[in-house]
Short mmCIF file of C-alpha atoms and ligand atoms in Angstrom, two decimals:
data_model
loop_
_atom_site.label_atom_id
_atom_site.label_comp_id
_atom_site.label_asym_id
_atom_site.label_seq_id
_atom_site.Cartn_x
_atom_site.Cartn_y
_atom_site.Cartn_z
CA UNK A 199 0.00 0.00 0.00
CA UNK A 200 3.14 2.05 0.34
CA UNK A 201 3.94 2.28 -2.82
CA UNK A 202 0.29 3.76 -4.40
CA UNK A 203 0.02 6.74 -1.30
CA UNK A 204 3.53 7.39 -2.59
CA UNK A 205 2.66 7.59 -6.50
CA UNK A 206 -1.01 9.36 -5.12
CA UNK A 207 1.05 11.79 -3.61
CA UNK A 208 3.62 12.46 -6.39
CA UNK A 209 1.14 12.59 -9.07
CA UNK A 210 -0.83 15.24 -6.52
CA UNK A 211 2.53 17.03 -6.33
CA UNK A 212 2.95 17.12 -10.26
CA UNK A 213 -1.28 18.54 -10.88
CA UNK A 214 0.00 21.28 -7.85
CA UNK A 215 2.93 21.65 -9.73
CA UNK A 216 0.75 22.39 -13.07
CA UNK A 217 -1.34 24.94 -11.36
CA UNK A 218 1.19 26.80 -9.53
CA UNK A 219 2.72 26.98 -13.34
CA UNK A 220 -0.27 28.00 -14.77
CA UNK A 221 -1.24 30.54 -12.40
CA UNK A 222 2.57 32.27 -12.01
CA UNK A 223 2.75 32.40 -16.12
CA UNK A 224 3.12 36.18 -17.39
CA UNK A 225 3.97 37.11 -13.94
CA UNK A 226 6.83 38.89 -12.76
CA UNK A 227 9.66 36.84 -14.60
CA UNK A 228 12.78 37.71 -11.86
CA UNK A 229 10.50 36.11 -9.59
CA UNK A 230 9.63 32.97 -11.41
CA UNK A 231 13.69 32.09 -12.24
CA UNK A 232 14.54 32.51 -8.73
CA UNK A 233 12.06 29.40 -8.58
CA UNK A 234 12.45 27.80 -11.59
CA UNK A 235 16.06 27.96 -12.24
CA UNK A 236 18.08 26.78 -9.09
CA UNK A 237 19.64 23.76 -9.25
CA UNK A 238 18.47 22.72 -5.65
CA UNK A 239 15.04 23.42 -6.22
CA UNK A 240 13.62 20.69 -8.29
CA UNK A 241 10.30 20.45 -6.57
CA UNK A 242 8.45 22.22 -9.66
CA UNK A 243 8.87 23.08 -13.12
CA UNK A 244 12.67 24.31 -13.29
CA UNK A 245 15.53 21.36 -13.67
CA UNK A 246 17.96 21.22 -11.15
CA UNK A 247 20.29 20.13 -14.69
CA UNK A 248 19.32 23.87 -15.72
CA UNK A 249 22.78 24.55 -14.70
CA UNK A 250 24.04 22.01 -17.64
CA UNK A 251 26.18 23.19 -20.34
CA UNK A 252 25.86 21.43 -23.34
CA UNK A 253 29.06 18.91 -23.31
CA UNK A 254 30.62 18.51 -26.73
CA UNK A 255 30.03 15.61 -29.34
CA UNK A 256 32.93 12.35 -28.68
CA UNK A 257 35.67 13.48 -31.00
CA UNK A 258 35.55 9.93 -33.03
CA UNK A 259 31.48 8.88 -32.35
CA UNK A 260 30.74 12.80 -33.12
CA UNK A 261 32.06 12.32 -36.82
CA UNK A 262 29.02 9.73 -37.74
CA UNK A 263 26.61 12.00 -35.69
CA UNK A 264 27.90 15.00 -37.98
CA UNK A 265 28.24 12.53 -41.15
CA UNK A 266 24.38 11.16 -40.63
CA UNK A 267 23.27 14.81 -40.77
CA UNK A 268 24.95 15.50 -44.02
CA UNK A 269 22.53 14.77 -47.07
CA UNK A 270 25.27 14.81 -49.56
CA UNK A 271 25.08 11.75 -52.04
CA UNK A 272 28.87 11.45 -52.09
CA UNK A 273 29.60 11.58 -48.16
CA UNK A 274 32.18 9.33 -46.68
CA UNK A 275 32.85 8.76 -43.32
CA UNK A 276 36.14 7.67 -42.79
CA UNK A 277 35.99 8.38 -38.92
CA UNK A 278 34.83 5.69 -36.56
CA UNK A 279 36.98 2.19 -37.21
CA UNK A 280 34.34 0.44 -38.55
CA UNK A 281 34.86 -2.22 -41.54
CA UNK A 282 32.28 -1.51 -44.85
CA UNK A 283 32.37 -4.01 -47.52
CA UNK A 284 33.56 -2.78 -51.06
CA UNK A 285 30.05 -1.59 -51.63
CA UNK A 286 30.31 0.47 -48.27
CA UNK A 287 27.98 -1.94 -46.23
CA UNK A 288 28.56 -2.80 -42.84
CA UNK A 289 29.23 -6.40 -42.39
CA UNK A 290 28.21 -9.42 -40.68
CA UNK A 291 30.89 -12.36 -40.63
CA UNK A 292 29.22 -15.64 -41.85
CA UNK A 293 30.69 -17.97 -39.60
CA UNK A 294 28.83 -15.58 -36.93
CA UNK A 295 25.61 -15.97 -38.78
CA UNK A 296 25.90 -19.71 -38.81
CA UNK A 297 27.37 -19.26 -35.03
CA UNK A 298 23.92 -17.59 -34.10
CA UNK A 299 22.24 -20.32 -36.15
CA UNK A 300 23.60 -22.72 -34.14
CA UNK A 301 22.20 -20.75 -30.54
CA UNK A 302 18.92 -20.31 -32.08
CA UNK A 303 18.60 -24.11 -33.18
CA UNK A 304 19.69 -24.98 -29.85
CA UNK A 305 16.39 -25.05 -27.66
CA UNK A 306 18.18 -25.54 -24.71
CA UNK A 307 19.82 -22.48 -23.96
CA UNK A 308 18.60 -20.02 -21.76
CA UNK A 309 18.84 -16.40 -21.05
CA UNK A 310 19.79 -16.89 -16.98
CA UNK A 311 22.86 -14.34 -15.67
CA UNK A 312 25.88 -15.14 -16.33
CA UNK A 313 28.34 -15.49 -13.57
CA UNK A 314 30.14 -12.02 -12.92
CA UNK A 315 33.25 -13.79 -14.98
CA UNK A 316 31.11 -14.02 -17.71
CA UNK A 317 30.74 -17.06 -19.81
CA UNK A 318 33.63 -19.62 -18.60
CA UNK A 319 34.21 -21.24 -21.80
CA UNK A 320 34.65 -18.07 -23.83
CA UNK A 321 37.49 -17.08 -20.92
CA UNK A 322 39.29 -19.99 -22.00
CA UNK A 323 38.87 -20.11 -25.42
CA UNK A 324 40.28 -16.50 -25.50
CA UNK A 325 42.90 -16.95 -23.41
CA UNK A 326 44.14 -19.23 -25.59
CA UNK A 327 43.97 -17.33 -28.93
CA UNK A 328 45.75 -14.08 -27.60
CA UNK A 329 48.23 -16.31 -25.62
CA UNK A 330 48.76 -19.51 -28.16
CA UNK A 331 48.10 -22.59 -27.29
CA UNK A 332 51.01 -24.07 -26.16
CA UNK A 333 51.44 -20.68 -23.31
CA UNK A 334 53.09 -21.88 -20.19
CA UNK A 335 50.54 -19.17 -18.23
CA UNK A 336 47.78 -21.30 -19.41
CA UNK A 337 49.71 -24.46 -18.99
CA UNK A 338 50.39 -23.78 -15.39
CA UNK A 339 47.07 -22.65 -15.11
CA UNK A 340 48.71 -18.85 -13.57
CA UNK A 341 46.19 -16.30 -15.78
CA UNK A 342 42.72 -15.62 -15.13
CA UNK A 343 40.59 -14.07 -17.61
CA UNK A 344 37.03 -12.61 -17.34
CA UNK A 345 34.60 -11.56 -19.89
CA UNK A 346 34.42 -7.91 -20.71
CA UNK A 347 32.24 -4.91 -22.41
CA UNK A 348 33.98 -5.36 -25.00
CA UNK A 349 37.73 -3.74 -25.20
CA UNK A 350 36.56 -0.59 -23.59
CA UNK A 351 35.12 -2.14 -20.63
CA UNK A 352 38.26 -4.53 -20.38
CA UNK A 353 40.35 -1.57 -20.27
CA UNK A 354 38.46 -0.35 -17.55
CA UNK A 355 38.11 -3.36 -15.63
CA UNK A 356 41.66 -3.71 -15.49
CA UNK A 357 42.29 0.16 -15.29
CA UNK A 358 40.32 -0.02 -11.96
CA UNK A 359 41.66 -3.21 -10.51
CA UNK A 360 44.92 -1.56 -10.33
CA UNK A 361 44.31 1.22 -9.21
CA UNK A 362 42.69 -0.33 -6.26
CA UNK A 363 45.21 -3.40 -5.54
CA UNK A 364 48.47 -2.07 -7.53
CA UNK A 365 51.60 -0.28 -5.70
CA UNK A 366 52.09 2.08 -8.81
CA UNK A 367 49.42 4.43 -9.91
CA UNK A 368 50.68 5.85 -12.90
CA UNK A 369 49.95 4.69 -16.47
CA UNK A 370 52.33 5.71 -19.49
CA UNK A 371 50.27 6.11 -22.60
CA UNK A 372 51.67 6.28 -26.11
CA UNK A 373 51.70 10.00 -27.25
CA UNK A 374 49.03 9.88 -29.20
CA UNK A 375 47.20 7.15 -28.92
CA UNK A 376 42.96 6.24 -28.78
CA UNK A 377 41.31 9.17 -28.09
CA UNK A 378 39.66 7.13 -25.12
CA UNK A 379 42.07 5.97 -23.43
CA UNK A 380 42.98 8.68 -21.24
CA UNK A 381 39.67 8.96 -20.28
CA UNK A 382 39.32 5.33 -19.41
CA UNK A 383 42.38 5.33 -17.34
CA UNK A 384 41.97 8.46 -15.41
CA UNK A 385 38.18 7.36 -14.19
CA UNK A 386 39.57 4.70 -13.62
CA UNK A 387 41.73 6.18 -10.86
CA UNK A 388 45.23 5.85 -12.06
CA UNK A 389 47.48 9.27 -13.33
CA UNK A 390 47.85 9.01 -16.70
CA UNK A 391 51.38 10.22 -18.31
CA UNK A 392 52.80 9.91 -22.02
CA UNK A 393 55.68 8.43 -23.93
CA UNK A 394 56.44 9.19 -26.62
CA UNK A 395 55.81 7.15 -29.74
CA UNK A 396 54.97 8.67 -33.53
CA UNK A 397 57.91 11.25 -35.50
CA UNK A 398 55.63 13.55 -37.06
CA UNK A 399 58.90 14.55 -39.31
CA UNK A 400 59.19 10.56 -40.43
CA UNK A 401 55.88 9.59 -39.69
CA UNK A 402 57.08 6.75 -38.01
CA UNK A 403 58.07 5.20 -34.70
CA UNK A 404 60.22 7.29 -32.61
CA UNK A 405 61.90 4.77 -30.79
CA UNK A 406 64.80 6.81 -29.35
CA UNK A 407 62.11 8.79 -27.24
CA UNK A 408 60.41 5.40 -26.17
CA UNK A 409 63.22 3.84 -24.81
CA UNK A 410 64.23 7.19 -23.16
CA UNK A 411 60.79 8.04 -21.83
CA UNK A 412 60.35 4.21 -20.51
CA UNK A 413 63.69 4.22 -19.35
CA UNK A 414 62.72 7.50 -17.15
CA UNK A 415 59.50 5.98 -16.04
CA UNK A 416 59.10 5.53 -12.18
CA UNK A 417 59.95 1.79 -11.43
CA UNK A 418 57.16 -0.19 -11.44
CA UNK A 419 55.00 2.03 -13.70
CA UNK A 420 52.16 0.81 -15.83
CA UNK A 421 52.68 1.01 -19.81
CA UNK A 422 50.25 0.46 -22.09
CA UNK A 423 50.85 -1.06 -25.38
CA UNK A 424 49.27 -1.47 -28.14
CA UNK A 425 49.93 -4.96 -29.04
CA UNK A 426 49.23 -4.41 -32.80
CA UNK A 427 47.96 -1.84 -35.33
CA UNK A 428 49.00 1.37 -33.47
CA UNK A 429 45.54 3.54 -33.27
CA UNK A 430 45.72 6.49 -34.62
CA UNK A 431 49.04 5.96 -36.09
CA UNK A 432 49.43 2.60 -37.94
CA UNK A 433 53.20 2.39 -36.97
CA UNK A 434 53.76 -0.69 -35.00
CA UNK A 435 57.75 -1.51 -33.37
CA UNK A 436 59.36 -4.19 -35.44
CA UNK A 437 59.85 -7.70 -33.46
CA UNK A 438 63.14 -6.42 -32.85
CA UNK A 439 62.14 -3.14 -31.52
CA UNK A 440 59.52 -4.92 -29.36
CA UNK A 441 62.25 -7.20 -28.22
CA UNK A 442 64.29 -3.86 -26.60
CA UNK A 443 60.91 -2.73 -25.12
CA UNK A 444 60.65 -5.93 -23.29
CA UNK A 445 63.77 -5.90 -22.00
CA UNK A 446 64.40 -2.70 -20.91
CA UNK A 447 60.53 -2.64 -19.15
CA UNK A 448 61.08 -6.10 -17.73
CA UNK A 449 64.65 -4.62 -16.21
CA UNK A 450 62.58 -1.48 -14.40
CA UNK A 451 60.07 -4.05 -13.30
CA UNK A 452 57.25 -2.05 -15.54
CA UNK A 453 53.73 -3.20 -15.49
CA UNK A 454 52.58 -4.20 -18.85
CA UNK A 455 49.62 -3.58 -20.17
CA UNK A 456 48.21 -4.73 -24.13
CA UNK A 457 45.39 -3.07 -25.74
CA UNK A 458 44.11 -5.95 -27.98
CA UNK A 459 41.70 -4.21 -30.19
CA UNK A 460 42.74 -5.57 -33.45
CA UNK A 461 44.19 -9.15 -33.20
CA UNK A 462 44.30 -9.85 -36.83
CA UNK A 463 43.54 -6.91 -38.12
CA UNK A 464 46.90 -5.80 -38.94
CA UNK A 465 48.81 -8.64 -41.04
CA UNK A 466 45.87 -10.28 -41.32
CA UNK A 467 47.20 -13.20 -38.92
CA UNK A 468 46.09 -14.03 -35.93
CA UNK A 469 49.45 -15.27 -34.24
CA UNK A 470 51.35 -12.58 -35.91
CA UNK A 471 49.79 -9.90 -34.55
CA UNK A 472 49.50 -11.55 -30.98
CA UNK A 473 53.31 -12.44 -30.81
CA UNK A 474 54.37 -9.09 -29.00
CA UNK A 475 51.90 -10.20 -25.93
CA UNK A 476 53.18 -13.63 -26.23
CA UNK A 477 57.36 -12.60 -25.72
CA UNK A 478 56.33 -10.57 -22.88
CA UNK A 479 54.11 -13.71 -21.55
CA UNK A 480 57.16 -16.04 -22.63
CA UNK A 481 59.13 -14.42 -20.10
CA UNK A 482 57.24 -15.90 -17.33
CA UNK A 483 56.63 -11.83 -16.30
CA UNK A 484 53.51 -10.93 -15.15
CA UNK A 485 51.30 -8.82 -17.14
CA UNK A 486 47.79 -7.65 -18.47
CA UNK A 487 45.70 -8.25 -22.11
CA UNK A 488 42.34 -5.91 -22.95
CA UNK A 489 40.97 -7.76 -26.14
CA UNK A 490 38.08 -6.70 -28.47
CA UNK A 491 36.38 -9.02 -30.78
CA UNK A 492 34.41 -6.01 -32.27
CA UNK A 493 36.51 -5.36 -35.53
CA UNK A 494 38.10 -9.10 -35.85
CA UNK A 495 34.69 -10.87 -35.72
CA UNK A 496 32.59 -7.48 -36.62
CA UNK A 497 30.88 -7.87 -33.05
CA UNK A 498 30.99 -3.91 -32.46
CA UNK A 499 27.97 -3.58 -30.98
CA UNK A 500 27.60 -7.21 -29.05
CA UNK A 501 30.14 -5.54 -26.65
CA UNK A 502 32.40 -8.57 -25.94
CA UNK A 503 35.83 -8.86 -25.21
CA UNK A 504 38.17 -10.22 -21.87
CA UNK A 505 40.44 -9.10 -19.28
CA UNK A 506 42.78 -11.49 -18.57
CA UNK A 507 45.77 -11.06 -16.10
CA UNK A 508 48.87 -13.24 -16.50
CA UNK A 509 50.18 -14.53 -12.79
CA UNK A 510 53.57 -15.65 -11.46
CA UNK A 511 51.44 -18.22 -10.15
CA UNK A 512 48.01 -20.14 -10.14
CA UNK A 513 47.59 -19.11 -6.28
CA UNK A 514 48.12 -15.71 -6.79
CA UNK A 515 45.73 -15.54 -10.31
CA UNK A 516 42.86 -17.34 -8.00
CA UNK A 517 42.74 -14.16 -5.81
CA UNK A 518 43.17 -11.53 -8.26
CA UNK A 519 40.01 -13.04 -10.09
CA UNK A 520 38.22 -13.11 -6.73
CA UNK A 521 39.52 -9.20 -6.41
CA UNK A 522 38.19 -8.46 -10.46
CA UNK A 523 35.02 -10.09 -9.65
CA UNK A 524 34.97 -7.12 -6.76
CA UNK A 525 35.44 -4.38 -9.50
CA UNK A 526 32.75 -5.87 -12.26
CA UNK A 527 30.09 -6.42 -9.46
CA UNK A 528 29.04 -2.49 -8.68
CA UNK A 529 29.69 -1.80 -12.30
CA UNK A 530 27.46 -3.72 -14.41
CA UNK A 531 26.77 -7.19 -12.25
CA UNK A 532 28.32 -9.51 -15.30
CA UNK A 533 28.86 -9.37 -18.76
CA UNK A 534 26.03 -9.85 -21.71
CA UNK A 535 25.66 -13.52 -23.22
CA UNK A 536 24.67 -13.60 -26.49
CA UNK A 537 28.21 -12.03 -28.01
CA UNK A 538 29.94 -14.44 -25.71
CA UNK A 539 28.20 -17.29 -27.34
CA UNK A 540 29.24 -16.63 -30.76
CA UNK A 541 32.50 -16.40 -30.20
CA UNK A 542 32.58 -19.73 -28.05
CA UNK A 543 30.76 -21.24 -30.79
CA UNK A 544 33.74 -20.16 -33.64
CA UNK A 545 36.73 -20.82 -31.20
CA UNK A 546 35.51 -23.92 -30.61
CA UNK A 547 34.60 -25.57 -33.96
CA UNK A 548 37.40 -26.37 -35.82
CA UNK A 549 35.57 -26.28 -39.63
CA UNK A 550 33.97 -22.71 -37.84
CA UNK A 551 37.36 -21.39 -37.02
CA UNK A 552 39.60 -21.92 -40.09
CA UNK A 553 36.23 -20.26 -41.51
CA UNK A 554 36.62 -17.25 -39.62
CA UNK A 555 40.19 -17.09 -39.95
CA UNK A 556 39.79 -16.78 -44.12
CA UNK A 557 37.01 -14.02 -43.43
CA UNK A 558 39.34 -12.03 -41.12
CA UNK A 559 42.11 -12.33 -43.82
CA UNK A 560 40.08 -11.37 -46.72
CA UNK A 561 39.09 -8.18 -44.50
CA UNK A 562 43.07 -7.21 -43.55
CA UNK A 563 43.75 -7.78 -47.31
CA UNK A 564 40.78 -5.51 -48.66
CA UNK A 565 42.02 -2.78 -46.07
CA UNK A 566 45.57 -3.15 -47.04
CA UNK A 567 44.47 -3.00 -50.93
CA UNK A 568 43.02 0.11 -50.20
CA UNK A 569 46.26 1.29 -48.88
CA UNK A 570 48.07 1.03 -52.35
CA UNK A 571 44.70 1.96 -54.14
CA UNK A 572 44.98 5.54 -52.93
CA UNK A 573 48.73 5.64 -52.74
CA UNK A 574 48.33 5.18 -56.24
CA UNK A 575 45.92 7.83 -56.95
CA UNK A 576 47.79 10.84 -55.13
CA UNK A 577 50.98 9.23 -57.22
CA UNK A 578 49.00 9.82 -60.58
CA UNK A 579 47.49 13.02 -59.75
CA UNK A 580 50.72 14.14 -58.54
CA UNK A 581 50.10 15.25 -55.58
CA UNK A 582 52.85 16.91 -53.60
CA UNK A 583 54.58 15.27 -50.63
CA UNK A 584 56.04 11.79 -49.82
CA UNK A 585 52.25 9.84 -49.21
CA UNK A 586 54.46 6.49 -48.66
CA UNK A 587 53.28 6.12 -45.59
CA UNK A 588 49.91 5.38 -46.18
CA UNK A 589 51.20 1.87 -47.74
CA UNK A 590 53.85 1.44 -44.86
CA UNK A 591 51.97 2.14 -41.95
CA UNK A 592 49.39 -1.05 -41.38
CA UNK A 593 46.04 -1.59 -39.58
CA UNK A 594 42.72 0.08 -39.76
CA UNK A 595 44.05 3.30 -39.85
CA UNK A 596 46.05 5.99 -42.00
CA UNK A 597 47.48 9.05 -39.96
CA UNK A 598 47.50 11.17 -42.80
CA UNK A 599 49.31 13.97 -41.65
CA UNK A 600 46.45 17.05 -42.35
CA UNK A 601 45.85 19.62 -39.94
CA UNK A 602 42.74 20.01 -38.56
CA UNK A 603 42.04 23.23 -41.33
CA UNK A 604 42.30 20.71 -43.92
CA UNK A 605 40.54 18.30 -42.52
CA UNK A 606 37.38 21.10 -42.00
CA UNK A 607 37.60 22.08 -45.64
CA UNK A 608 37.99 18.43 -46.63
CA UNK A 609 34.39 17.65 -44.86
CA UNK A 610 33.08 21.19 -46.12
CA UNK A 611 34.21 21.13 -49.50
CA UNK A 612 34.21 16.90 -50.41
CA UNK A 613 31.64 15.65 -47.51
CA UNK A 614 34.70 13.43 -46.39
CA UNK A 615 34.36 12.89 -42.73
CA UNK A 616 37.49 12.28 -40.74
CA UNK A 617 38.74 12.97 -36.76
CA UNK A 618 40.49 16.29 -36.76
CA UNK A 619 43.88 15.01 -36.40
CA UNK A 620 43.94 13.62 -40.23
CA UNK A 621 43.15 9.93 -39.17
CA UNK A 622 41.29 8.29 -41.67
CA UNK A 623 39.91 4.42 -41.66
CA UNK A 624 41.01 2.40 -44.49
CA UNK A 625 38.31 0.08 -43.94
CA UNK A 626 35.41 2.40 -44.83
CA UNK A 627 37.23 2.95 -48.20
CA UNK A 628 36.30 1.48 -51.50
CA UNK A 629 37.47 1.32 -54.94
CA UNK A 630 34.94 3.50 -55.85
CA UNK A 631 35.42 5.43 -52.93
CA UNK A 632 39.17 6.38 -53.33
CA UNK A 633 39.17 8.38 -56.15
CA UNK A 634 37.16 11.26 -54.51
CA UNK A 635 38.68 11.08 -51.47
CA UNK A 636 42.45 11.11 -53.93
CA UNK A 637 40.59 14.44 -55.11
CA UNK A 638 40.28 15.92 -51.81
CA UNK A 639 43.87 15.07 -50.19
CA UNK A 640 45.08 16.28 -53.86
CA UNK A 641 42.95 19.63 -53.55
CA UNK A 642 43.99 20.57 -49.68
CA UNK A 643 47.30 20.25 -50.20
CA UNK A 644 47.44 22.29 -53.27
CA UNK A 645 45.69 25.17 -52.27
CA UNK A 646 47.89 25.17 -49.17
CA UNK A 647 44.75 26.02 -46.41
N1 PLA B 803 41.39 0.15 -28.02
C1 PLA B 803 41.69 0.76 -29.17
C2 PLA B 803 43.13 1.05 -29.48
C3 PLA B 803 40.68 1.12 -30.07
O1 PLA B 803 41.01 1.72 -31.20
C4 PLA B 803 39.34 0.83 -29.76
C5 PLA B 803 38.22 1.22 -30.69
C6 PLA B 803 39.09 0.17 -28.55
C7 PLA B 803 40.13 -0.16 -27.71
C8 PLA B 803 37.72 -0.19 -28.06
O2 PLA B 803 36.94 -0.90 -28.88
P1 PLA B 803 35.69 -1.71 -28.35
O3 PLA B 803 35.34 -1.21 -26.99
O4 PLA B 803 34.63 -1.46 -29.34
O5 PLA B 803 36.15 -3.13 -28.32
N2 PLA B 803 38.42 2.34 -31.51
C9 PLA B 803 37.48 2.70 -32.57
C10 PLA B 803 36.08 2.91 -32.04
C11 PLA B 803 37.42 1.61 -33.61
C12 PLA B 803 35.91 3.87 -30.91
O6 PLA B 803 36.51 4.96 -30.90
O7 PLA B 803 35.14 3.50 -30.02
C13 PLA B 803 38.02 3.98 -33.24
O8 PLA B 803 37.42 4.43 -34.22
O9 PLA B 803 39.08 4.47 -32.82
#
């Protein structure tokens, strides 16, 4: 009976509410803000948000909002990291429509919670295709991994587990790097600090200030690597390079931590693009792996990815699961189900696996094709300036090198949507696609804006 005197009495409150609105209108209007528009009052008709300015669009998830406004037949957005077919369509993998086949077919399944781990079989399953295998972590049975939002959420999961339970608070970020990460990091709890990575001049890695900024790091620091296809920059160390980042980190006792995002997605193989995570795990070192399955298996919006924390030993990765499970429980209770599923289903099925792995290739080699596509048309227009590194730098992404002025006239002028630091996605490219945007680049640069 509570509960209806309670809704009798709000509903009353709203009809006074009404009136008192009704009756004050045209009235002395001093009077009716110093009711209306306090942010403690709240009992009538003025917000207490009134005091809300309006925050600005994400700098990456803005681009589609601005791109869906524009009615421009030729538009292109080449902002968000999202893979489009050759005819510009979003698309679904078909191993993961016979996957979700599969769960649909089976009449068993249910729709229960998940445990706040998240679906056991898809922790092991991808463990085992970040780490290989044959991994002595997994072998001695020292990593625990737990299903995530996706790589976001896995960042974060991770991002707050340290900063609750690790010695070192600070986390060295590459300079630049994802757009959300320091975000992620610093709600997280943990101070968030730069090294540096990208040469503008060379537009490649600038490994003497890695190794000196690492080497300068506070013992013990957090680092945060991306394990392959550098976001925004599409320069990646050589094994060799990542060989001297291992060593000298492992010597200062830094914390490593891989951002997973696009296992695959680089060379196109799976194993390749894991093997940095796998020398540092090799080591027998302790460290941490955020991985997305939302551009490898096109998943974006199924949200599903894993944490998973490598261990000196299987007593100590016991607690520090019992510890995560601490952090996911306030947050979101445990992970969704359905994304889980597919990818259990794929990782599991041999015939469904090699499948996927074909599809996943076929997706690297269309983004890489793309590369030399508009390499090729700056070369024939003629465009001024070396564009060579479009072709050498790998991944989803091309760090062009415009300035955010040509970047604005480039979505005034063409309707080509980019983030304002001249990152453009490969993957939303097409053949028919390139030679417009080849137009643009061509047209900036000449008339020098
Ligand atoms: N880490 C890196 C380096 C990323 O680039 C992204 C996504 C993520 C993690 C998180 O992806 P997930 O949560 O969807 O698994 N970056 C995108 C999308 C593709 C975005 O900004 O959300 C990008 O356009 O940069």
């Amino acid at each position: 009976m509570k509960t209806t005197q309670f809704s009798s009495s709000s509903s009353s409150d709203r009809r006074i509410g009404a009136l008192l609105r009704h009756l004050t209108a045209g009235s002395d209007s001093d009077h009716l803000s110093s009711v209306y528009a306090s942010p403690t009052s709240g009992v009538t008709g003025g917000s207490v948000f009134a005091h809300l300015v309006q925050a600005p669009e994400d700098p990456i998830l803005g681009v589609t909002v601005a791109y869906n406004k524009d009615p421009s037949p030729v538009k292109l957005n080449l902002g968000v990291g999202a893979y489009r077919t050759e005819e510009g369509k979003p698309l679904v993998l078909n191993v993961v429509r016979k996957a979700e086949q599969q769960l649909i077919n089976d009449r068993t399944r249910i729709k229960e919670y998940l445990p706040i781990v998240g679906l056991v079989e898809f922790n092991k399953l991808s463990a085992k295709l970040i780490l290989g295998a044959d991994s002595p972590a997994i072998r001695e049975n020292r990593i625990t991994t737990v299903e995530c939002l996706s790589g976001t959420g896995s960042l974060r999961v991770g991002g707050e587990f340290l900063a609750k339970h690790y010695h070192q608070k600070t986390i060295y970020i590459t300079q630049p790097t994802w757009g959300n990460h320091p975000k992620i990091f610093t709600l997280a709890g943990l101070t968030v600090k730069t090294y540096r990575y990208y040469d503008p001049a060379t537009r490649g890695l600038n490994f003497k200030g890695l190794l000196e900024d690492l080497g300068a790091a506070p013992a013990g620091s957090i680092v945060l690597l991306h394990a392959c296809a550098h976001n925004p920059t599409g320069v990646d160390p050589t094994i060799q390079q990542w060989e001297q980042i291992r060593q000298l980190m492992r010597s200062k006792g830094l914390m490593p931590f891989f951002d997973s995002a696009y296992q695959g997605f680089a060379s196109g193989s799976l194993d390749t693009d894991a093997k940095p995570i796998r020398m540092f795990v090799a080591d027998g070192g302790e460290c941490l792996v955020a991985q997305s399955y939302a551009k490898n298996m096109g998943l974006y919006g199924e949200r599903v990815g894993a944490l998973s924390i490598v261990c000196k030993s299987a007593d100590v990765a016991g607690r520090v699961e019992s510890q995560l499970k601490l952090v996911i429980r306030p947050m979101y209770s445990s992970p969704p189900i359905h994304g889980a599923s597919i990818v259990a289903v794929i990782l599991r099925d041999k015939n469904l696996f090699n499948e996927w792995t074909l599809e996943l290739k076929a997706m690297a080699d269309r983004i890489i094709s793309m590369r030399k596509q508009l390499f090729e048309a700056l070369r024939t227009r003629g465009t001024p300036g070396d564009w060579s590194h479009i072709i050498k730098q790998i991944g989803m992404f091309t760090f062009t090198g415009l300035n955010p002025a040509q970047v604005s006239f480039m979505t005034k002028e063409y309707h080509i949507y980019m983030t304002s630091d001249g990152r453009i996605s490969m993957a939303g490219l097409s053949s028919k696609t390139v030679p417009h945007l080849a137009d643009a680049i061509h047209a900036v640069v000449t008339k020098a804006v």
